Short mmCIF file of C-alpha atoms in Angstrom, two decimals:
data_model
loop_
_atom_site.label_atom_id
_atom_site.label_comp_id
_atom_site.label_asym_id
_atom_site.label_seq_id
_atom_site.Cartn_x
_atom_site.Cartn_y
_atom_site.Cartn_z
CA MET A 1 -21.14 -26.77 -44.17
CA PRO A 2 -19.50 -24.05 -42.20
CA ALA A 3 -16.02 -23.09 -42.96
CA ARG A 4 -13.25 -23.54 -40.15
CA PRO A 5 -12.24 -20.36 -38.44
CA VAL A 6 -9.37 -18.64 -39.90
CA LEU A 7 -6.64 -16.87 -37.77
CA TYR A 8 -4.44 -14.40 -39.14
CA SER A 9 -1.25 -15.09 -37.22
CA TYR A 10 2.57 -14.33 -37.02
CA PHE A 11 4.51 -17.06 -35.38
CA ARG A 12 6.23 -14.66 -32.98
CA SER A 13 3.36 -12.37 -32.09
CA SER A 14 2.58 -12.89 -28.42
CA CYS A 15 -0.76 -11.40 -28.76
CA THR A 16 -1.66 -13.97 -31.35
CA TRP A 17 -0.04 -16.68 -29.23
CA ARG A 18 -2.79 -15.96 -26.53
CA VAL A 19 -5.38 -16.79 -29.09
CA ARG A 20 -3.65 -20.13 -30.44
CA ILE A 21 -3.62 -21.38 -26.82
CA ALA A 22 -7.40 -20.62 -26.32
CA LEU A 23 -8.16 -22.29 -29.60
CA ALA A 24 -6.17 -25.38 -28.59
CA LEU A 25 -7.57 -25.58 -25.05
CA LYS A 26 -11.00 -25.47 -26.54
CA GLY A 27 -10.17 -28.02 -29.17
CA ILE A 28 -11.21 -25.61 -32.02
CA ASP A 29 -9.71 -26.61 -35.41
CA TYR A 30 -8.84 -23.70 -37.46
CA GLU A 31 -6.72 -22.58 -40.46
CA THR A 32 -3.72 -20.28 -40.17
CA VAL A 33 -3.12 -17.37 -42.64
CA PRO A 34 0.29 -16.17 -41.78
CA VAL A 35 0.92 -12.27 -41.76
CA ASN A 36 4.61 -11.50 -41.69
CA LEU A 37 5.11 -8.30 -39.78
CA ILE A 38 8.67 -7.70 -41.09
CA LYS A 39 8.67 -8.95 -44.72
CA ASP A 40 7.69 -6.74 -47.67
CA GLY A 41 7.59 -3.72 -45.22
CA GLY A 42 5.24 -5.54 -43.07
CA GLN A 43 2.39 -7.63 -44.55
CA GLN A 44 -0.06 -6.13 -42.02
CA PHE A 45 0.15 -2.94 -44.00
CA SER A 46 -1.36 -4.35 -47.13
CA LYS A 47 -4.45 -2.93 -48.61
CA GLU A 48 -6.01 -6.30 -48.37
CA PHE A 49 -5.31 -6.95 -44.65
CA GLN A 50 -6.24 -3.46 -43.73
CA THR A 51 -9.61 -4.11 -45.17
CA LEU A 52 -9.98 -7.22 -43.14
CA ASN A 53 -8.47 -5.54 -39.97
CA PRO A 54 -8.36 -1.67 -39.92
CA MET A 55 -6.00 -1.93 -36.89
CA LYS A 56 -3.41 -3.57 -39.13
CA GLN A 57 -2.43 -5.88 -36.39
CA VAL A 58 -2.51 -9.70 -35.62
CA PRO A 59 -4.21 -11.56 -34.37
CA ALA A 60 -7.60 -11.44 -36.25
CA LEU A 61 -10.08 -14.32 -36.37
CA LYS A 62 -12.55 -14.85 -38.90
CA ILE A 63 -15.29 -16.97 -37.28
CA ASP A 64 -18.97 -17.55 -37.51
CA GLY A 65 -19.37 -15.00 -40.27
CA ILE A 66 -17.48 -12.05 -38.61
CA THR A 67 -13.86 -11.00 -38.13
CA ILE A 68 -12.75 -9.95 -34.62
CA GLY A 69 -9.41 -8.14 -33.86
CA GLN A 70 -7.96 -7.75 -30.41
CA SER A 71 -6.70 -10.86 -28.68
CA LEU A 72 -8.88 -10.55 -25.46
CA ALA A 73 -12.09 -9.66 -27.48
CA ILE A 74 -11.49 -12.80 -29.33
CA ILE A 75 -10.87 -14.95 -26.45
CA GLU A 76 -13.90 -13.64 -24.70
CA TYR A 77 -16.07 -14.36 -27.72
CA LEU A 78 -14.60 -18.03 -27.83
CA GLU A 79 -15.54 -18.16 -24.13
CA GLU A 80 -19.10 -17.38 -24.73
CA THR A 81 -19.77 -19.47 -27.85
CA ARG A 82 -17.53 -22.60 -27.08
CA PRO A 83 -17.69 -22.55 -23.19
CA THR A 84 -15.96 -25.60 -22.36
CA PRO A 85 -13.34 -25.93 -20.88
CA ARG A 86 -13.84 -22.47 -19.26
CA LEU A 87 -11.19 -19.94 -19.35
CA LEU A 88 -12.77 -17.59 -16.97
CA PRO A 89 -13.95 -18.49 -13.38
CA GLN A 90 -17.69 -18.46 -12.66
CA ASP A 91 -17.22 -16.41 -9.56
CA PRO A 92 -17.49 -12.80 -10.51
CA GLN A 93 -14.85 -11.63 -8.31
CA LYS A 94 -12.24 -14.26 -9.41
CA LYS A 95 -13.43 -13.44 -12.99
CA ALA A 96 -12.41 -9.86 -12.20
CA ILE A 97 -9.15 -10.72 -10.93
CA VAL A 98 -8.45 -12.88 -14.11
CA ARG A 99 -9.45 -9.91 -16.26
CA MET A 100 -7.35 -7.48 -14.22
CA ILE A 101 -4.24 -9.69 -14.73
CA SER A 102 -4.90 -10.05 -18.52
CA ASP A 103 -5.36 -6.34 -18.83
CA LEU A 104 -2.30 -5.70 -16.80
CA ILE A 105 -0.25 -7.56 -19.47
CA ALA A 106 -2.38 -6.82 -22.58
CA SER A 107 -2.62 -3.11 -21.93
CA GLY A 108 -0.06 -2.30 -19.40
CA ILE A 109 3.09 -4.09 -20.78
CA GLN A 110 2.80 -5.67 -24.24
CA PRO A 111 1.63 -2.47 -26.24
CA LEU A 112 4.59 -0.59 -24.73
CA GLN A 113 6.94 -3.03 -26.17
CA ASN A 114 5.36 -3.85 -29.42
CA LEU A 115 7.06 -3.59 -32.87
CA SER A 116 5.53 -0.30 -33.93
CA VAL A 117 6.51 1.40 -30.69
CA LEU A 118 10.00 -0.02 -30.65
CA LYS A 119 10.34 1.30 -34.35
CA GLN A 120 9.57 4.86 -33.02
CA VAL A 121 11.85 4.52 -30.20
CA GLY A 122 14.88 4.22 -32.33
CA GLU A 123 17.96 2.18 -32.70
CA GLY A 124 20.04 1.60 -29.76
CA LYS A 125 17.26 2.58 -27.21
CA GLN A 126 14.87 -0.33 -28.10
CA LEU A 127 16.46 -2.89 -25.72
CA PRO A 128 16.37 -0.65 -22.55
CA TRP A 129 12.87 0.55 -23.53
CA ALA A 130 11.31 -2.77 -23.79
CA GLN A 131 13.14 -3.91 -20.68
CA GLU A 132 11.78 -1.03 -18.76
CA ALA A 133 8.25 -1.77 -19.91
CA ILE A 134 8.49 -5.34 -18.91
CA THR A 135 10.22 -4.90 -15.55
CA SER A 136 7.81 -2.24 -14.59
CA GLY A 137 4.80 -4.53 -15.43
CA PHE A 138 6.44 -7.71 -13.95
CA ASN A 139 7.11 -5.96 -10.59
CA ALA A 140 3.33 -5.30 -10.35
CA LEU A 141 2.42 -8.65 -11.57
CA GLU A 142 4.78 -10.66 -9.29
CA GLN A 143 3.21 -8.87 -6.33
CA ILE A 144 -0.45 -9.54 -7.44
CA LEU A 145 0.36 -13.14 -8.26
CA ARG A 146 1.61 -13.83 -4.80
CA SER A 147 -1.81 -13.31 -3.44
CA THR A 148 -3.92 -14.85 -6.28
CA ALA A 149 -1.85 -17.70 -7.58
CA GLY A 150 -2.34 -21.37 -6.90
CA LYS A 151 -0.97 -23.75 -9.51
CA TYR A 152 -1.71 -21.07 -12.09
CA CYS A 153 -2.30 -17.22 -12.19
CA VAL A 154 -5.53 -17.46 -10.26
CA GLY A 155 -6.05 -20.46 -8.29
CA ASP A 156 -5.65 -23.91 -9.92
CA GLU A 157 -7.48 -23.64 -13.05
CA VAL A 158 -6.05 -22.35 -16.31
CA SER A 159 -7.55 -18.96 -17.26
CA MET A 160 -7.32 -16.12 -19.73
CA ALA A 161 -4.59 -14.56 -17.30
CA ASP A 162 -2.28 -17.65 -17.99
CA LEU A 163 -2.90 -17.28 -21.71
CA CYS A 164 -1.54 -13.76 -21.41
CA LEU A 165 1.47 -14.71 -19.13
CA VAL A 166 3.24 -17.24 -21.03
CA PRO A 167 3.61 -15.21 -24.20
CA GLN A 168 4.82 -12.14 -22.17
CA VAL A 169 7.45 -14.27 -20.42
CA ALA A 170 8.67 -15.37 -23.70
CA ASN A 171 9.06 -11.53 -24.80
CA ALA A 172 10.78 -10.91 -21.65
CA GLU A 173 13.24 -13.52 -22.39
CA ARG A 174 13.66 -12.24 -26.05
CA PHE A 175 14.56 -8.78 -24.47
CA LYS A 176 16.85 -10.36 -21.86
CA VAL A 177 15.06 -9.26 -18.85
CA ASP A 178 16.40 -10.74 -15.60
CA LEU A 179 13.67 -12.97 -14.60
CA SER A 180 15.21 -14.00 -11.22
CA HIS A 181 13.25 -11.33 -9.54
CA TYR A 182 10.01 -12.94 -10.51
CA PRO A 183 9.86 -16.43 -9.00
CA THR A 184 6.10 -16.74 -9.00
CA ILE A 185 5.88 -15.64 -12.66
CA CYS A 186 8.58 -18.14 -13.54
CA GLN A 187 6.93 -21.01 -11.57
CA ILE A 188 3.60 -20.36 -13.15
CA ASN A 189 5.12 -20.09 -16.63
CA LYS A 190 6.99 -23.45 -16.21
CA ALA A 191 3.78 -25.26 -15.13
CA LEU A 192 1.79 -23.83 -18.13
CA LEU A 193 4.48 -24.70 -20.58
CA ALA A 194 4.12 -28.42 -19.64
CA LEU A 195 0.64 -28.40 -21.03
CA GLU A 196 -0.13 -29.48 -24.55
CA ALA A 197 -2.17 -26.55 -25.55
CA PHE A 198 0.78 -24.17 -24.70
CA GLN A 199 3.17 -26.40 -26.70
CA VAL A 200 1.14 -26.83 -29.96
CA SER A 201 0.63 -22.93 -29.99
CA HIS A 202 4.21 -22.33 -29.38
CA PRO A 203 5.93 -19.75 -31.76
CA SER A 204 8.51 -22.47 -32.68
CA ARG A 205 5.79 -24.85 -33.94
CA GLN A 206 3.87 -22.59 -36.24
CA PRO A 207 3.24 -23.08 -40.08
CA ASP A 208 5.24 -19.88 -40.69
CA THR A 209 8.06 -20.62 -38.15
CA PRO A 210 11.31 -20.07 -39.93
CA ALA A 211 13.32 -23.19 -40.39
CA GLU A 212 16.22 -21.96 -38.13
CA LEU A 213 13.63 -21.30 -35.17
CA ARG A 214 11.60 -24.42 -35.58
CA ALA A 215 11.30 -26.83 -32.67
CA MET B 1 -24.33 -1.95 6.54
CA THR B 2 -22.12 -2.29 3.60
CA ASP B 3 -19.66 0.68 2.79
CA LYS B 4 -20.18 2.59 -0.42
CA PRO B 5 -17.62 1.53 -3.08
CA VAL B 6 -14.34 3.53 -3.14
CA LEU B 7 -12.98 4.81 -6.41
CA TYR B 8 -9.26 5.96 -6.43
CA SER B 9 -9.39 8.65 -9.17
CA TYR B 10 -7.49 11.36 -10.74
CA PHE B 11 -9.84 14.10 -12.38
CA ARG B 12 -8.02 13.97 -15.74
CA SER B 13 -7.25 10.36 -15.98
CA SER B 14 -9.13 9.13 -19.04
CA CYS B 15 -9.00 5.36 -17.73
CA THR B 16 -10.67 6.52 -14.52
CA TRP B 17 -13.30 8.55 -16.42
CA ARG B 18 -14.35 5.40 -18.13
CA VAL B 19 -15.18 3.92 -14.82
CA ARG B 20 -16.92 7.03 -13.41
CA ILE B 21 -19.22 6.98 -16.51
CA ALA B 22 -20.09 3.34 -15.77
CA LEU B 23 -20.76 4.06 -12.07
CA ALA B 24 -23.04 7.09 -13.15
CA LEU B 25 -24.92 5.03 -15.87
CA LYS B 26 -25.58 2.36 -13.32
CA GLY B 27 -26.60 4.74 -10.71
CA ILE B 28 -23.91 3.44 -8.09
CA ASP B 29 -23.17 5.81 -5.46
CA TYR B 30 -19.54 5.91 -4.48
CA GLU B 31 -16.78 7.66 -2.65
CA THR B 32 -13.85 9.36 -4.40
CA VAL B 33 -10.30 9.19 -3.01
CA PRO B 34 -8.24 11.56 -5.22
CA VAL B 35 -4.73 10.33 -6.23
CA ASN B 36 -2.85 13.11 -7.72
CA LEU B 37 -0.46 11.78 -10.52
CA ILE B 38 1.74 14.87 -10.62
CA LYS B 39 1.89 16.29 -6.99
CA ASP B 40 4.46 14.98 -4.50
CA GLY B 41 6.31 13.17 -7.37
CA GLY B 42 3.06 11.37 -8.08
CA GLN B 43 0.94 10.06 -5.24
CA GLN B 44 0.29 6.85 -7.12
CA PHE B 45 3.87 5.88 -6.00
CA SER B 46 3.24 6.16 -2.39
CA LYS B 47 3.82 2.86 -0.34
CA GLU B 48 0.17 3.07 0.73
CA PHE B 49 -1.24 3.23 -2.78
CA GLN B 50 1.11 0.52 -4.10
CA THR B 51 -0.08 -1.82 -1.41
CA LEU B 52 -3.75 -1.14 -2.60
CA ASN B 53 -2.83 -1.39 -6.18
CA PRO B 54 0.66 -2.74 -7.16
CA MET B 55 0.29 -1.29 -10.72
CA LYS B 56 0.49 2.14 -9.15
CA GLN B 57 -2.14 3.41 -11.50
CA VAL B 58 -5.63 4.78 -11.32
CA PRO B 59 -8.47 3.74 -11.46
CA ALA B 60 -8.74 1.26 -8.76
CA LEU B 61 -12.15 0.37 -7.19
CA LYS B 62 -12.70 -0.98 -3.82
CA ILE B 63 -16.01 -2.74 -3.72
CA ASP B 64 -17.72 -5.68 -2.16
CA GLY B 65 -14.70 -6.46 -0.12
CA ILE B 66 -12.11 -6.53 -3.11
CA THR B 67 -10.00 -4.15 -4.85
CA ILE B 68 -9.98 -4.18 -8.58
CA GLY B 69 -7.47 -2.20 -10.97
CA GLN B 70 -7.81 -2.02 -14.79
CA SER B 71 -10.69 0.00 -15.93
CA LEU B 72 -12.20 -2.71 -18.28
CA ALA B 73 -11.91 -5.39 -15.54
CA ILE B 74 -13.70 -3.07 -13.21
CA ILE B 75 -16.48 -2.21 -15.79
CA GLU B 76 -16.98 -5.81 -16.67
CA TYR B 77 -17.36 -6.63 -12.83
CA LEU B 78 -19.98 -3.85 -12.46
CA GLU B 79 -21.64 -5.06 -15.51
CA GLU B 80 -21.94 -8.70 -13.89
CA THR B 81 -22.92 -7.56 -10.51
CA ARG B 82 -25.16 -4.61 -11.28
CA PRO B 83 -26.35 -5.64 -14.64
CA THR B 84 -28.90 -2.80 -15.49
CA PRO B 85 -28.66 -0.69 -17.40
CA ARG B 86 -26.57 -2.89 -19.65
CA LEU B 87 -23.12 -1.78 -20.95
CA LEU B 88 -22.51 -4.94 -23.11
CA PRO B 89 -25.05 -6.13 -25.77
CA GLN B 90 -26.65 -9.68 -25.10
CA ASP B 91 -25.71 -10.75 -28.68
CA PRO B 92 -22.18 -12.50 -28.46
CA GLN B 93 -21.20 -10.97 -31.78
CA LYS B 94 -22.11 -7.45 -31.03
CA LYS B 95 -20.57 -7.97 -27.55
CA ALA B 96 -17.31 -9.08 -29.31
CA ILE B 97 -17.39 -5.74 -31.42
CA VAL B 98 -17.89 -3.74 -28.34
CA ARG B 99 -14.94 -5.44 -26.63
CA MET B 100 -12.81 -5.00 -29.78
CA ILE B 101 -13.44 -1.29 -29.98
CA SER B 102 -12.84 -0.85 -26.06
CA ASP B 103 -9.44 -2.79 -26.43
CA LEU B 104 -8.53 -0.75 -29.39
CA ILE B 105 -8.62 2.27 -27.30
CA ALA B 106 -7.54 0.85 -23.99
CA SER B 107 -4.59 -1.28 -25.21
CA GLY B 108 -3.94 0.16 -28.66
CA ILE B 109 -4.11 3.99 -28.00
CA GLN B 110 -4.27 5.12 -24.38
CA PRO B 111 -1.22 3.13 -22.89
CA LEU B 112 1.03 4.60 -25.67
CA GLN B 113 0.27 8.23 -24.66
CA ASN B 114 -0.02 7.76 -20.86
CA LEU B 115 1.87 9.86 -18.34
CA SER B 116 4.70 7.27 -17.66
CA VAL B 117 5.32 6.69 -21.35
CA LEU B 118 5.49 10.40 -22.11
CA LYS B 119 7.96 10.86 -19.26
CA GLN B 120 10.23 8.43 -20.87
CA VAL B 121 9.80 9.78 -24.37
CA GLY B 122 11.31 13.17 -23.37
CA GLU B 123 10.93 16.81 -23.44
CA GLY B 124 10.05 18.21 -26.87
CA LYS B 125 9.00 14.73 -28.32
CA GLN B 126 5.93 14.24 -26.22
CA LEU B 127 3.44 15.97 -28.35
CA PRO B 128 4.20 14.42 -31.63
CA TRP B 129 4.51 10.92 -29.94
CA ALA B 130 0.98 11.37 -28.46
CA GLN B 131 -0.28 12.78 -31.58
CA GLU B 132 1.04 9.67 -33.53
CA ALA B 133 -0.37 7.20 -31.12
CA ILE B 134 -3.78 8.80 -31.23
CA THR B 135 -3.99 9.55 -35.00
CA SER B 136 -2.86 5.97 -35.63
CA GLY B 137 -5.44 4.35 -33.45
CA PHE B 138 -8.34 6.95 -34.52
CA ASN B 139 -7.56 6.05 -38.20
CA ALA B 140 -8.41 2.39 -37.59
CA LEU B 141 -11.32 3.43 -35.09
CA GLU B 142 -13.04 5.77 -37.67
CA GLN B 143 -12.90 3.01 -40.29
CA ILE B 144 -14.43 0.42 -37.93
CA LEU B 145 -17.09 2.82 -36.55
CA ARG B 146 -18.45 3.44 -40.19
CA SER B 147 -19.77 -0.08 -40.17
CA THR B 148 -20.63 -0.58 -36.43
CA ALA B 149 -22.01 2.60 -35.35
CA GLY B 150 -25.63 3.76 -34.98
CA LYS B 151 -26.22 6.50 -32.56
CA TYR B 152 -23.33 5.28 -30.62
CA CYS B 153 -20.27 3.19 -31.22
CA VAL B 154 -22.08 -0.13 -31.70
CA GLY B 155 -25.78 0.39 -32.81
CA ASP B 156 -27.98 2.65 -30.81
CA GLU B 157 -27.40 1.54 -27.12
CA VAL B 158 -24.48 2.99 -24.97
CA SER B 159 -21.94 0.36 -24.46
CA MET B 160 -18.41 -0.05 -22.89
CA ALA B 161 -16.95 1.15 -26.16
CA ASP B 162 -18.56 4.52 -25.71
CA LEU B 163 -17.11 4.93 -22.21
CA CYS B 164 -13.73 4.48 -23.64
CA LEU B 165 -14.30 6.81 -26.68
CA VAL B 166 -15.20 9.96 -24.96
CA PRO B 167 -12.21 10.21 -22.54
CA GLN B 168 -9.98 9.26 -25.51
CA VAL B 169 -11.35 12.18 -27.61
CA ALA B 170 -10.71 14.36 -24.55
CA ASN B 171 -7.15 13.30 -24.66
CA ALA B 172 -6.93 13.93 -28.39
CA GLU B 173 -8.03 17.41 -27.82
CA ARG B 174 -5.54 17.96 -25.06
CA PHE B 175 -2.91 16.85 -27.46
CA LYS B 176 -4.15 19.05 -30.35
CA VAL B 177 -4.99 16.30 -32.69
CA ASP B 178 -6.78 17.43 -35.82
CA LEU B 179 -10.17 15.70 -35.39
CA SER B 180 -11.58 17.01 -38.64
CA HIS B 181 -10.55 13.55 -40.21
CA TYR B 182 -12.63 11.62 -37.82
CA PRO B 183 -16.33 12.74 -38.53
CA THR B 184 -17.91 9.41 -37.10
CA ILE B 185 -15.93 9.69 -33.89
CA CYS B 186 -16.85 13.37 -33.44
CA GLN B 187 -20.55 12.68 -34.01
CA ILE B 188 -20.68 9.87 -31.50
CA ASN B 189 -18.63 11.87 -29.01
CA LYS B 190 -21.06 14.85 -29.30
CA ALA B 191 -24.18 12.59 -28.81
CA LEU B 192 -22.63 10.93 -25.77
CA LEU B 193 -21.56 14.12 -24.13
CA ALA B 194 -25.23 15.15 -24.02
CA LEU B 195 -25.99 12.43 -21.64
CA GLU B 196 -26.02 13.16 -17.87
CA ALA B 197 -23.65 10.28 -16.92
CA PHE B 198 -20.87 11.69 -19.28
CA GLN B 199 -21.34 15.12 -17.77
CA VAL B 200 -21.29 14.31 -14.06
CA SER B 201 -18.28 12.14 -14.57
CA HIS B 202 -16.47 14.69 -16.52
CA PRO B 203 -12.94 15.81 -15.49
CA SER B 204 -14.06 19.35 -14.94
CA ARG B 205 -16.65 18.37 -12.38
CA GLN B 206 -14.59 16.08 -10.03
CA PRO B 207 -13.83 16.61 -6.21
CA ASP B 208 -10.17 17.01 -7.24
CA THR B 209 -10.57 19.26 -10.27
CA PRO B 210 -8.26 22.40 -9.82
CA ALA B 211 -10.38 25.54 -9.44
CA GLU B 212 -9.15 27.00 -12.74
CA LEU B 213 -10.38 24.01 -14.65
CA ARG B 214 -13.62 23.61 -12.96
CA ALA B 215 -16.81 23.70 -15.13
#
């Protein structure tokens, strides 16, 4: 009997949250192995985890006999092997827009404000640095969404772009970015957070959520 | 009669080079509109370009009536609409590995050493910063490739991962990264640079290549 998929996860990792949403939307039951990015100097640097995922990052998903890193590569694999409900539109042009928005966030914003980069930026500079990365990206995203959005990022169906948006808005809030400039982003974020999959996957409801942050 | 696709390109942009390779491999004839990222304070910041691509980045591809930003979203669209020769394996697991390697480079390395980030890092710190981003990523990539590579990144067929690898190695060389630690990366890079598509798309052979850098 095949084992359940195993997700290496940190409760507050926005990249991992994207994958948790996908797993929830697709009704895929999985096991969580927490990887604490802060404790013990960062458990992602352990020899054991590095063998599993040389990138020393979460998320990583062990599924169907392989281990995949990189949240969007994981989500695309889930989409191909567990295709319903779909997370990518069938129309190639709409699909391209979904991928463009996902990449804007996953390549253009999040990596610039992730833990390793902030460590290098240095004390005292971290907040303005993160805020700059996010506002720069959100300025572009808000403009794009004004022509692509319906109820969600692209039309009225939840897509991979939405899985990227919600965790990035949570990061924006953590870094005290003024979200009043981004009404479309906020509206979509609110609509998505009302959905079950975005709630069960929330950082405040994970096996490794600290007691004081638990929902 | 339909217009040729239009690629907004900077000769030295590694992200744009990925798309140029894809267009060359698929035999797609296109028009180049150069966007100089340095001149005039950076032509990507012009009102005109910002309307076309709110992310204010290259590449952007105008094709089939739409404009797509983000190199991997562009390449995936080309793959779906001009499927031969393929740039993604048919097997979902191999495809996931190709995407993982592509994302490692396109999200995990390049954005950390792109022009805007280096501007913020400040004079004197740019070289060590870029070297750190690249060596960190290449340490992981070398390890991964040792189990996935054949002639190229994933087995013996050129894939989207290879389109990301070559431009990133060129960046590594520009930032004087010691590549002797990465024999697999170097071997694959060498094999790819022998292919026509990687040559015609090379930064030294573009319409906007400065005379002193021209091949």
